[in-house]
XYZ file of C-alpha atoms in Angstrom:
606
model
C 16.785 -29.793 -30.051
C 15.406 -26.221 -28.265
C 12.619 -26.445 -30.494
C 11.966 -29.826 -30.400
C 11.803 -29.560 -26.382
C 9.780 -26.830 -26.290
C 7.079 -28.731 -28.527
C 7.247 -31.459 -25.694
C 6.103 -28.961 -23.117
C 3.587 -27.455 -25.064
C 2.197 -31.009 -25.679
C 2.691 -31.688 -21.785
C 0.467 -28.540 -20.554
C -2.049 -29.377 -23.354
C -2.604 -32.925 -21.518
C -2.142 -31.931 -18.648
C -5.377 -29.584 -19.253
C -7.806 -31.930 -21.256
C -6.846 -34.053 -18.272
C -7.959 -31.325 -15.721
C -11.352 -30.669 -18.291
C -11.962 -34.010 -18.230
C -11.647 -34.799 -14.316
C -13.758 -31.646 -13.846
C -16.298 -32.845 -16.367
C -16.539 -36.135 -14.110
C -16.882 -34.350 -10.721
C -19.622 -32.132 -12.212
C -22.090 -34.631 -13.544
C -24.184 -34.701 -11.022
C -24.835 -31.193 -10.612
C -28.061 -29.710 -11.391
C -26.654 -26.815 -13.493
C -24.147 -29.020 -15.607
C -27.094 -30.828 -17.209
C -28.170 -27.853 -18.649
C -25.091 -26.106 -19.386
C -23.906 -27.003 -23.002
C -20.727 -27.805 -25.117
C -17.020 -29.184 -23.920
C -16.647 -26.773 -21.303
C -20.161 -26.082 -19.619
C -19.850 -28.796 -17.061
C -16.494 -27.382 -15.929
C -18.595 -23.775 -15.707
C -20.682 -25.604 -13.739
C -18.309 -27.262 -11.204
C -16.857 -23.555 -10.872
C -20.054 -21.988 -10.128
C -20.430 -24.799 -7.321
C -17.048 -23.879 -5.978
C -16.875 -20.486 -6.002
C -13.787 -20.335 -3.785
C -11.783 -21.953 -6.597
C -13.137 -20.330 -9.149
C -12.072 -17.009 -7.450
C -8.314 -17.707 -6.716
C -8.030 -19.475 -9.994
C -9.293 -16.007 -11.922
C -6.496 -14.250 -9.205
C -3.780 -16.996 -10.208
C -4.221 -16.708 -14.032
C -4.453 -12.953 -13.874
C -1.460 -12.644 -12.373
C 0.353 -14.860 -14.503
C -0.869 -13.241 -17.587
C -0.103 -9.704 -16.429
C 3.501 -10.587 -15.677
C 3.710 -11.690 -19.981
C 5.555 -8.753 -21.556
C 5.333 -8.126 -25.540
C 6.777 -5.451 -27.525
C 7.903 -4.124 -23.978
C 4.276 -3.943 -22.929
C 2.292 -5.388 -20.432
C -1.034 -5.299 -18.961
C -0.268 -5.609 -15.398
C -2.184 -7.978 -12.502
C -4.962 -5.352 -12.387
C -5.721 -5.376 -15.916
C -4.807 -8.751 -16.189
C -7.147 -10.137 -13.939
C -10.255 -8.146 -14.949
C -10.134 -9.406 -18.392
C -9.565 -12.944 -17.464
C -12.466 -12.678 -15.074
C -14.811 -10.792 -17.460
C -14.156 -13.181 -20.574
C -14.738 -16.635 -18.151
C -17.812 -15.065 -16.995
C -19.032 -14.243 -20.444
C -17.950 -17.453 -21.845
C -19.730 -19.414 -19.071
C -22.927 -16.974 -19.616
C -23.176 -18.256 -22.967
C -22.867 -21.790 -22.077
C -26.127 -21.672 -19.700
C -23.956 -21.137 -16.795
C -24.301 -17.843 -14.371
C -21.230 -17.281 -11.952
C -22.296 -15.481 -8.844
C -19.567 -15.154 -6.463
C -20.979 -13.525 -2.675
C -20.340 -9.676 -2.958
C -19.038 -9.800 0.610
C -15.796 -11.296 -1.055
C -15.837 -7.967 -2.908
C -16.596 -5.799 -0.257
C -13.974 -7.395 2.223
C -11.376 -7.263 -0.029
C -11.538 -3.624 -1.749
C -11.844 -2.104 2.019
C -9.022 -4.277 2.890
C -7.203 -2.887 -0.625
C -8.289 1.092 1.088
C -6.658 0.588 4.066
C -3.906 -0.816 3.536
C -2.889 2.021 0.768
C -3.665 4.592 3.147
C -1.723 2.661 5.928
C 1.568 3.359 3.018
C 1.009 7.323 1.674
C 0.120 8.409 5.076
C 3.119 10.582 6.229
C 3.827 12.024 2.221
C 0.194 12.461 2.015
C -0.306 16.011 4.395
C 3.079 17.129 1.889
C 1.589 16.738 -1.365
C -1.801 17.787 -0.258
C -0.175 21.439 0.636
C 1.865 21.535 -2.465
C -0.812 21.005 -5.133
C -4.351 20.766 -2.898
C -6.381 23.297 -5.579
C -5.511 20.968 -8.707
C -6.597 18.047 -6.726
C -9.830 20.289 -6.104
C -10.396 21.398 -9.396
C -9.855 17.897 -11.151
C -11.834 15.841 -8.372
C -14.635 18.293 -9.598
C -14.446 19.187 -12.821
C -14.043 15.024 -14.069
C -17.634 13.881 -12.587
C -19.288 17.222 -13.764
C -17.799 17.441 -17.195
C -19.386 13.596 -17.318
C -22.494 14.590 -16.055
C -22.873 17.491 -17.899
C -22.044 14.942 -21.361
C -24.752 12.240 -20.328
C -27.485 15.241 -19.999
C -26.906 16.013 -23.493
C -26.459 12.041 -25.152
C -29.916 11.418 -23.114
C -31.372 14.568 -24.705
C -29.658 13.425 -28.345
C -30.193 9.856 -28.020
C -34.025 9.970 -25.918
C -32.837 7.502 -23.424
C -35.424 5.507 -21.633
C -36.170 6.077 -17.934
C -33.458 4.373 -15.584
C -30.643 4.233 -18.632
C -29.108 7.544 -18.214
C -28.020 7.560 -14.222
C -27.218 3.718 -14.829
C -24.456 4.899 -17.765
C -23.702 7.763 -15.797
C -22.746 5.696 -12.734
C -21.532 2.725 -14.544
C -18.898 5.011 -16.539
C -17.817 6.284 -13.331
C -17.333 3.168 -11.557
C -19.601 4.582 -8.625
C -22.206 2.407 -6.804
C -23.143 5.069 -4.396
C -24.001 6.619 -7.563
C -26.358 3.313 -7.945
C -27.706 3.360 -4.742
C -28.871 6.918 -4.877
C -30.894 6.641 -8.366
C -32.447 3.433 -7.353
C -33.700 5.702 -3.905
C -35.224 8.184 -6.509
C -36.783 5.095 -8.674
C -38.600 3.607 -5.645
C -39.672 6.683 -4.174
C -41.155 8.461 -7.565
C -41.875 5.428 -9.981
C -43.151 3.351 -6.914
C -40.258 0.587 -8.218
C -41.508 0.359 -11.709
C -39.686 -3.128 -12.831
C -38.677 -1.447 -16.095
C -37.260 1.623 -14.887
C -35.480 -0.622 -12.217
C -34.382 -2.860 -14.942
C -32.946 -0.722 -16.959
C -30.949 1.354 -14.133
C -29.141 -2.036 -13.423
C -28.202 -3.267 -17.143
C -26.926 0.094 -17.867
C -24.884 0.189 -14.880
C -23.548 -3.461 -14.991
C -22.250 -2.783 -18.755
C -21.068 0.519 -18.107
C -19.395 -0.747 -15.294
C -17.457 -3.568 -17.121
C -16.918 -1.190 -20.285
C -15.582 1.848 -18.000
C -13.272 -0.755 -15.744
C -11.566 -2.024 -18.534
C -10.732 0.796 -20.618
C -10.252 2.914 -18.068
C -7.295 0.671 -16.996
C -6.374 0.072 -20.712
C -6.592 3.840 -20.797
C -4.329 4.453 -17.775
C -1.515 2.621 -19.371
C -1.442 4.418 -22.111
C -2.527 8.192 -21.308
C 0.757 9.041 -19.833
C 2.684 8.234 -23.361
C 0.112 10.374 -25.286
C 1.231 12.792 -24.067
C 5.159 12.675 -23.496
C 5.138 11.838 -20.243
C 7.715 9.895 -18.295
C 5.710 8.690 -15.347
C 8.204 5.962 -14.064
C 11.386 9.465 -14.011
C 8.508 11.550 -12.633
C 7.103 9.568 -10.238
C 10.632 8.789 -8.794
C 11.908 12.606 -8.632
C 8.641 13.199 -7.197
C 9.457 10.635 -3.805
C 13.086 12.042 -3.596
C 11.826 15.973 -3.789
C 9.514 14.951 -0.514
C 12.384 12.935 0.663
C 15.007 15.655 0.704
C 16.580 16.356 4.157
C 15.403 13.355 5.094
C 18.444 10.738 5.290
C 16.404 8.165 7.218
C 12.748 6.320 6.757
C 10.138 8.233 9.086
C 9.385 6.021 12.331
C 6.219 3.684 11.982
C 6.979 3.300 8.376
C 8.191 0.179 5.978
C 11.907 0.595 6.358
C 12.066 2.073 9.720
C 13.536 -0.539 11.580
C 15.774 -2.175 8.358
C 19.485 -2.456 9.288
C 21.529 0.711 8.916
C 24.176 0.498 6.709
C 26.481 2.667 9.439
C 25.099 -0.183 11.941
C 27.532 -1.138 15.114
C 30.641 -3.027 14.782
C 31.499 -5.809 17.026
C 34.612 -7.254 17.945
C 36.401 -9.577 20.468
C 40.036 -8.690 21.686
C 43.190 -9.482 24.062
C 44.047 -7.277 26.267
C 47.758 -7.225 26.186
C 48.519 -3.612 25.382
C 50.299 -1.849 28.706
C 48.217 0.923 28.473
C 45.059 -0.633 28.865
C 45.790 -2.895 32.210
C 44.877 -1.716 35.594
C 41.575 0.672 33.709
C 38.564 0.754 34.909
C 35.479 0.545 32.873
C 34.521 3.937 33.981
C 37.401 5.369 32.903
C 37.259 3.912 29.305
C 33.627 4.426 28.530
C 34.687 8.539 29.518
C 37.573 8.068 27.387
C 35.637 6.591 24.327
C 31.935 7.514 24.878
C 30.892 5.880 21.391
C 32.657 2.555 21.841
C 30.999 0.079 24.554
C 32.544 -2.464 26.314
C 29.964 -5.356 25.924
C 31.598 -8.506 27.245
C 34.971 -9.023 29.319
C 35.917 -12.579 30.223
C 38.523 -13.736 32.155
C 39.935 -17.597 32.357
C 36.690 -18.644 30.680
C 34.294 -16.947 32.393
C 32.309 -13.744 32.421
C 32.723 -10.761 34.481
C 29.924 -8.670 35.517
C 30.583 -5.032 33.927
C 30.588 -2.505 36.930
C 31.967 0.403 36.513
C 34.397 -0.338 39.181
C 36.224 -3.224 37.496
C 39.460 -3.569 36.599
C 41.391 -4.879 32.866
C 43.842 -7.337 33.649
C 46.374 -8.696 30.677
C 44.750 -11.600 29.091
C 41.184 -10.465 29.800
C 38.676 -10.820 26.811
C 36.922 -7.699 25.622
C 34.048 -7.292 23.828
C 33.748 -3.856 22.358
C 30.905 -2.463 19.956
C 30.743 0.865 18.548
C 30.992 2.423 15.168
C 34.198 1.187 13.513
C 36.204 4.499 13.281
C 35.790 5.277 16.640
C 36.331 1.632 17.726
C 39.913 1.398 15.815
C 40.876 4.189 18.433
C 39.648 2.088 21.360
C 41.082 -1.128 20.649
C 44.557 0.534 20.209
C 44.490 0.560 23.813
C 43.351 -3.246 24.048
C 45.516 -5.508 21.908
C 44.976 -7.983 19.187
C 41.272 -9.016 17.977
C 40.421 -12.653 18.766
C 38.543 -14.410 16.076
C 35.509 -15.713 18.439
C 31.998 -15.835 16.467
C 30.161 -16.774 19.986
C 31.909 -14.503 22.163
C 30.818 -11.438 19.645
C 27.319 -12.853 19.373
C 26.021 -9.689 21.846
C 22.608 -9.555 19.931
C 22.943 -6.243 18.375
C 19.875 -4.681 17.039
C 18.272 -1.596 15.395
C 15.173 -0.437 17.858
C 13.299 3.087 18.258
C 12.526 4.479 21.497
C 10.358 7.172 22.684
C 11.500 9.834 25.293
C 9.519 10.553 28.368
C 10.636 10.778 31.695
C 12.460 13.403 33.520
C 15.866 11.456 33.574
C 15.886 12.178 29.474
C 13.508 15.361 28.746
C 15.458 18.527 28.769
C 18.665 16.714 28.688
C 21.326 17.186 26.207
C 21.870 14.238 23.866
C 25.859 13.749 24.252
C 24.948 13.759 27.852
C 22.463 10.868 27.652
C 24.598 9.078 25.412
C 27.900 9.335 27.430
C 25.495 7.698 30.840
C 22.815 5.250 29.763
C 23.158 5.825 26.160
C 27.018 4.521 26.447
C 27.878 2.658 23.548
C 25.045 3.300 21.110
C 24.912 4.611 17.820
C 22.354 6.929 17.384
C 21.079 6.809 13.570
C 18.742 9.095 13.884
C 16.309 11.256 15.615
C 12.472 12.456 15.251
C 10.009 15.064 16.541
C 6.671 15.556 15.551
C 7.182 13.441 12.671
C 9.877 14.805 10.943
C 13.881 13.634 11.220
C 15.890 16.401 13.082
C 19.624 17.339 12.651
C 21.496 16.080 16.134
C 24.548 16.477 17.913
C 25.787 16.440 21.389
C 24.255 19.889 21.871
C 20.406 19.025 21.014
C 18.036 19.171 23.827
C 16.179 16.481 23.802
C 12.060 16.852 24.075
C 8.834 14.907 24.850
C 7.836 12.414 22.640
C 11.115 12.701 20.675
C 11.729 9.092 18.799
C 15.546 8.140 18.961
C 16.566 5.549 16.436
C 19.444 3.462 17.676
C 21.691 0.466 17.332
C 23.053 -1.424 20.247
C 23.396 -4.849 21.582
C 20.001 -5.859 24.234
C 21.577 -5.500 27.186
C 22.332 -1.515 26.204
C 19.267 -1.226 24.815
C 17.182 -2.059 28.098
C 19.373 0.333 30.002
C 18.346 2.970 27.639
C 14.618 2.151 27.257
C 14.684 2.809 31.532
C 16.191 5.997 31.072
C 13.979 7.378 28.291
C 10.567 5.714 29.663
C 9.598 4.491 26.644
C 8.544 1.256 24.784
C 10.881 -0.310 22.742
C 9.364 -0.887 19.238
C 11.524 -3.457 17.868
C 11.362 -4.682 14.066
C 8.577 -7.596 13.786
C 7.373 -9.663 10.773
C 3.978 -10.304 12.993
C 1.006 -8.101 11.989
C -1.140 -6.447 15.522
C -4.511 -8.154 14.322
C -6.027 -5.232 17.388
C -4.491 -2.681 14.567
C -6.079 -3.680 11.689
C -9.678 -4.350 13.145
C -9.968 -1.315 14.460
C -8.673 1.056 11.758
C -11.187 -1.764 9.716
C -13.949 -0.944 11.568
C -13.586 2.977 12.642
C -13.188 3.530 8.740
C -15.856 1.338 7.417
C -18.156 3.327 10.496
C -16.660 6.851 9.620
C -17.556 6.115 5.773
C -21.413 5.841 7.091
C -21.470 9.060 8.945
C -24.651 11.285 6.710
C -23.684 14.195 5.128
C -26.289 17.053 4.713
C -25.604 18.509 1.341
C -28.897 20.059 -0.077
C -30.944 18.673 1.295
C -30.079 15.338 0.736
C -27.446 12.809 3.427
C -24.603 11.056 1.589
C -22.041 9.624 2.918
C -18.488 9.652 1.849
C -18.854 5.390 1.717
C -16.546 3.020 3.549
C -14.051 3.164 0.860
C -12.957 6.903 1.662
C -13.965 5.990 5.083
C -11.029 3.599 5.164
C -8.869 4.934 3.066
C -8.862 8.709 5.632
C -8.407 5.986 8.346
C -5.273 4.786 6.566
C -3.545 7.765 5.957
C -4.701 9.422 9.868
C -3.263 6.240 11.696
C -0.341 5.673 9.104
C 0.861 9.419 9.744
C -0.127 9.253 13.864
C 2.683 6.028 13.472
C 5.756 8.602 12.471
C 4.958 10.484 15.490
C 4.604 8.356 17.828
C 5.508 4.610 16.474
C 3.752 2.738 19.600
C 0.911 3.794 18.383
C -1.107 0.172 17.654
C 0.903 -2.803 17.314
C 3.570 -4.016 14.531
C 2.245 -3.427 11.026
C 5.152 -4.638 8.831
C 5.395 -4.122 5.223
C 4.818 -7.616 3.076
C 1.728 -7.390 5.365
C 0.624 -4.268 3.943
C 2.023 -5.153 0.496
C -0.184 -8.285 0.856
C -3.573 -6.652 1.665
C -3.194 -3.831 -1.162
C -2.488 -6.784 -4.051
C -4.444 -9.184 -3.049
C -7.307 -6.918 -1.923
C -7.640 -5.034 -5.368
C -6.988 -8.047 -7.153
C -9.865 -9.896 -5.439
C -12.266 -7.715 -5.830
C -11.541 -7.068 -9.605
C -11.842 -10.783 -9.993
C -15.177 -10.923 -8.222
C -16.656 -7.444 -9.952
C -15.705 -8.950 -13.472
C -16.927 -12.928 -12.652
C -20.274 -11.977 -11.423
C -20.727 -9.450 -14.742
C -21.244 -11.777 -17.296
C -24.989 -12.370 -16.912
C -25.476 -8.252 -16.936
C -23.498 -7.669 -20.762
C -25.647 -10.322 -21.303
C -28.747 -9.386 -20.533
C -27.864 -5.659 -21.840
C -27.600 -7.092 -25.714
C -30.397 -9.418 -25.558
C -32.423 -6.278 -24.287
C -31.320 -4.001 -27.394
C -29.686 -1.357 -25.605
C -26.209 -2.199 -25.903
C -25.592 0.468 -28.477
C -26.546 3.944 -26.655
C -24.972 2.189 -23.086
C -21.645 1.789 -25.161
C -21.883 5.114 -26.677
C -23.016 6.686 -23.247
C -20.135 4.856 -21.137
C -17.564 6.056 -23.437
C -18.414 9.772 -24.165
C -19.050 10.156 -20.293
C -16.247 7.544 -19.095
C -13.680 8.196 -20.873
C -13.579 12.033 -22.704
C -13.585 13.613 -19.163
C -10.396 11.596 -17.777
C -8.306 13.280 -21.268
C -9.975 16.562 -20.394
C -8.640 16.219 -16.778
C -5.366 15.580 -18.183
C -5.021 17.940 -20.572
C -5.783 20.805 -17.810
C -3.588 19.029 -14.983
C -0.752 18.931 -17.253
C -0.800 22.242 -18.957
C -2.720 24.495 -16.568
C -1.279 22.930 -13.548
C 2.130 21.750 -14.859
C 1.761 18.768 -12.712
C 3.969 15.651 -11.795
C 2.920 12.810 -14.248
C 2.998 10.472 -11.280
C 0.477 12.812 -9.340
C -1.751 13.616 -11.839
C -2.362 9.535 -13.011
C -3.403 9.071 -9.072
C -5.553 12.546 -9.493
C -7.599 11.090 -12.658
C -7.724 7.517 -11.536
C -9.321 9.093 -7.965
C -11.538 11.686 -10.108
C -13.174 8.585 -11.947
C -13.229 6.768 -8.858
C -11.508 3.783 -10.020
C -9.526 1.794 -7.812
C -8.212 -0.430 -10.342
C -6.804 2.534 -12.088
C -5.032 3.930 -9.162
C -3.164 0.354 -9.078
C -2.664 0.610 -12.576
C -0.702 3.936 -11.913
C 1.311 2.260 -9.183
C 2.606 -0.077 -11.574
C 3.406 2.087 -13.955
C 5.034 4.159 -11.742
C 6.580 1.412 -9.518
C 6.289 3.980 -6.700
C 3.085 5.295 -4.177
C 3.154 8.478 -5.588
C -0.348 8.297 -7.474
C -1.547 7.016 -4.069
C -1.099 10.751 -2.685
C -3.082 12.174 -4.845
C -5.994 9.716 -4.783
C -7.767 10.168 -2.099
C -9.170 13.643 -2.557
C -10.261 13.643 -5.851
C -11.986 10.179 -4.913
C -13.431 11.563 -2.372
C -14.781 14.929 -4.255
C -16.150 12.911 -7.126
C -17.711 10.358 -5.396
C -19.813 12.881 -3.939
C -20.570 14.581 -6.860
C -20.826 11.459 -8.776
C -23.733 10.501 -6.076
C -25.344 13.706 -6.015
C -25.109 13.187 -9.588
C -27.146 10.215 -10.310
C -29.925 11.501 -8.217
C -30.158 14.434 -9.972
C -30.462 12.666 -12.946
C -32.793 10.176 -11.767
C -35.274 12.885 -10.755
C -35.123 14.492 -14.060
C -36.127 11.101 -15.895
């Protein structure tokens, strides 16, 4: 019966996507391109060429779904995923007389989006793991790009390469188009633009390119477990090494504002008990400063909570606090009254800043027995960094306090410490994100003299710095921009890679192409994987036995030393962590300067 089911579905899918070819086929016959693209399926290559838009979230949508198929407990992943599903459509359409060209702005939007929003996540780990093991990231962001240079001098020597073929392998197994950019500078400038030099510098690079991206991710997955490394164990004893002393998530970060699991208690009582009638509220919030008093209602209808009033038997008392101190409290009080609306105070987990007088230099028990009455404080932060605290702790400027406490408390609070409240918020500050968008993307153009020559570190590291600057500004001071909340981060760093793999590996087809119909497919294969992929092992080889580093770090350090993107996400999925991410960025940005400086060395040598 299972099996016989299962061949119904099979069959149902199968129709289901003749029926799609053959609708496609229909809405494409009138298109230029479909009449001369040829067999079953060159129509629908058509149509998708027309609609690029679909063609580019379909690629995303069957990427993902293939990347999530797990076989002999392996599986590629979205990145991977996605870049060969994108790479084999565009080759298949290629051969079927069909081109895909997809705008590179959809690249380009999406990868800085990808930057940003990963440095907007390692930001406040990132200063940490920079101090701990900055010379390895040094000596691997260098010694990657020049051990790969130094290899395509000799194969270009060896193999006589043609003008334009080496710096197009070189940057092509590196995954750099600054590296692109600066060659093609040279070309124009000393060959006057000779079309064959020109030619050749982009074939080279567009099939290195595609070669280098996928095995480099294919690579990534499987480095690790060459050599005995547990990158998953790593990776997580990694986060809670950086983590120690640190009970609570820094402010301005993803789980800064989730609910604490020694959140308030609330609860509605009688008052019956003797000992409780004829008290003031000023004399029970001195008798029990960490219990508040939050509602009292008599015959239906709410008092207003001065300090001067009165219990009377039969009086209904809303108390909140923490629930040991608030079994104390209610011993005075009576029975507890099961009313859901009457203990609906609105209690809620906030940060606030401290900055007037009435808090600085102030003692924290004594601004929680006045204004603070009734709060629980979870935790507090200076200069971006939790702090022990007790009733003793002076408070300072800028000091973020972390509590719980119904809205009413909370306002009385914020007055007192002369801050914002920065309450939890699923909405994304759109102010926040195009700025840090456009400072980075500037900063990234910014010329850099370096021998004579201005480079730039490119809007990618641009963005990325931007990131990790604002992102660790935010744990200092978390009014700093608006409400960046984390499935809005989460969202730009997968979908941005994802995109932009899926336009890179759509719009490559033509170039593989064009590279084996022109006859040098065999020394750009050779060159992209002596240069792309011997340097990454070397790399690992002296980052794990010269440098004894975490497996987690050092994936982030070699995907950021070949300047690949895709294989930094390919780490955080292996890892299911961010800890490649801290490593990244300066090896990314080292090579991608040397990678640059590079290719025009090697284009003035042709």
């Amino acid at each position: 019966m299972r099996d016989r089911t299962h061949a119904l579905r099979l069959a149902a899918w199968a129709g289901l996507a003749l029926s799609g070819i053959l609708l496609v086929r229909l809405l494409a016959r009138d298109l230029p391109s479909a009449a001369k693209a040829t067999g079953l399926l060159g129509p629908v290559f058509a149509f998708l060429a027309n609609q690029p838009f679909v063609l580019l979230f379909a690629t995303v949508a069957v990427g993902y779904a293939l990347g999530r198929i797990t076989l002999w407990r392996f599986n590629l992943g979205a990145t991977a995923s996605t870049l060969i599903v994108g790479l084999g459509l565009s080759l298949w359409a290629s051969l079927r007389g069909v081109t895909f060209s997809v705008p590179d702005f959809a690249s380009t939007l999406f990868f800085n989006l990808f930057m940003f929003a990963v440095g907007m996540k390692v930001g406040p780990q990132f200063l940490s793991g920079l101090r701990r093991d900055a010379r390895a990231f040094i000596v691997l962001g260098l010694l990657v790009p020049l051990l790969s240079a130094g290899l395509m001098v000799g194969l270009g020597a060896v193999l006589h390469l043609a003008p334009g073929l080496t710096p197009g392998i070189f940057a092509g197994a590196n995954t750099a188009t600054a590296g692109l950019g600066a060659a093609k500078d040279v070309y124009l400038r000393e060959h006057a633009g000779d079309p064959t030099v020109l030619a050749n510098l982009s074939t080279a690079f567009a099939f290195g390119y595609c070669v280098s991206l996928v095995l480099f991710v294919l690579m990534m997955k499987v480095l690790p477990r060459w050599f005995g490394r547990d990158v998953k164990r790593e990776a997580r004893a990694y986060q809670q090494e950086l983590e120690a002393g640190e009970a609570h998530p820094l402010p301005g970060t993803a789980l800064a504002l989730a609910p604490e699991a020694e959140s308030l208690e609330v609860r509605a009582f009688r008052l019956e008990n003797p000992e409780g009638e004829g008290q003031t509220l000023a004399q029970l919030r001195e008798r029990f400063p960490r219990v508040a008093l939050e509602r009292v209602q008599r015959g239906g209808q709410p008092l207003d909570l001065s300090d001067s009033l009165r219990l009377r038997p039969g009086d209904l008392v809303v108390v909140s606090g923490p629930l040991a101190a608030m079994v104390k409290a209610t011993q005075v009080v009576g029975p507890e009254v099961p009313d859901a609306v009457l203990r609906a105070v609105g209690l809620e987990t906030v940060e606030v800043v401290a900055q007037t007088e009435r808090s600085v230099g102030k003692r924290v028990g004594e601004l929680m027995r006045t204004v603070g009455h009734g709060f629980f404080l979870n935790a507090l932060f200076r200069g971006g960094a939790e702090i022990p605290h007790g009733p003793e702790t002076v408070v300072r400027r800028g000091d973020v306090f972390r509590i719980t406490g119904s809205q009413l408390r909370i306002h009385q609070l914020a007055e007192a410490l002369g801050g914002r409240v920065v309450r939890p918020s699923m909405a994304t500050d759109i102010v926040t994100l195009a700025l840090g968008l456009s400072v980075g993307a500037f900063l990234g153009t910014l010329p850099i003299p370096l021998f004579g020559l201005k480079l730039s570190l490119g809007s990618a590291v641009g963005l990325l710095l931007t990131g990790i600057v604002l992102s660790t500004l935010r744990t200092r001071d978390p009014r700093l921009g608006g409400p960046f909340p984390e499935p809005a981060r989460q969202l730009l760093e997968d979908l941005g890679l994802n995109v932009f793999i899926a336009v890179t590996a759509l719009n490559a087809g033509a170039g593989v192409i064009q590279s084996v119909r022109a006859g040098v497919l065999g020394p750009i294969a050779i060159g992209t994987l002596v240069a792309g992929l011997i340097p990454p092992v070397i790399g690992w080889v002296v980052g794990q036995y010269r440098y004894h580093m975490n497996a987690g770090l050092l994936e982030g350090a070699i995907a950021g030393a070949r300047c690949s993107s895709p294989g930094l996400r390919t780490a955080q999925e292996d890892t299911e962590s961010t800890v490649p991410a801290l490593s990244y960025p300066v090896t990314f940005a080292i090579s991608n300067i040397v990678v640059t400086l590079g290719c025009y060395l090697l284009a003035s040598l042709d």
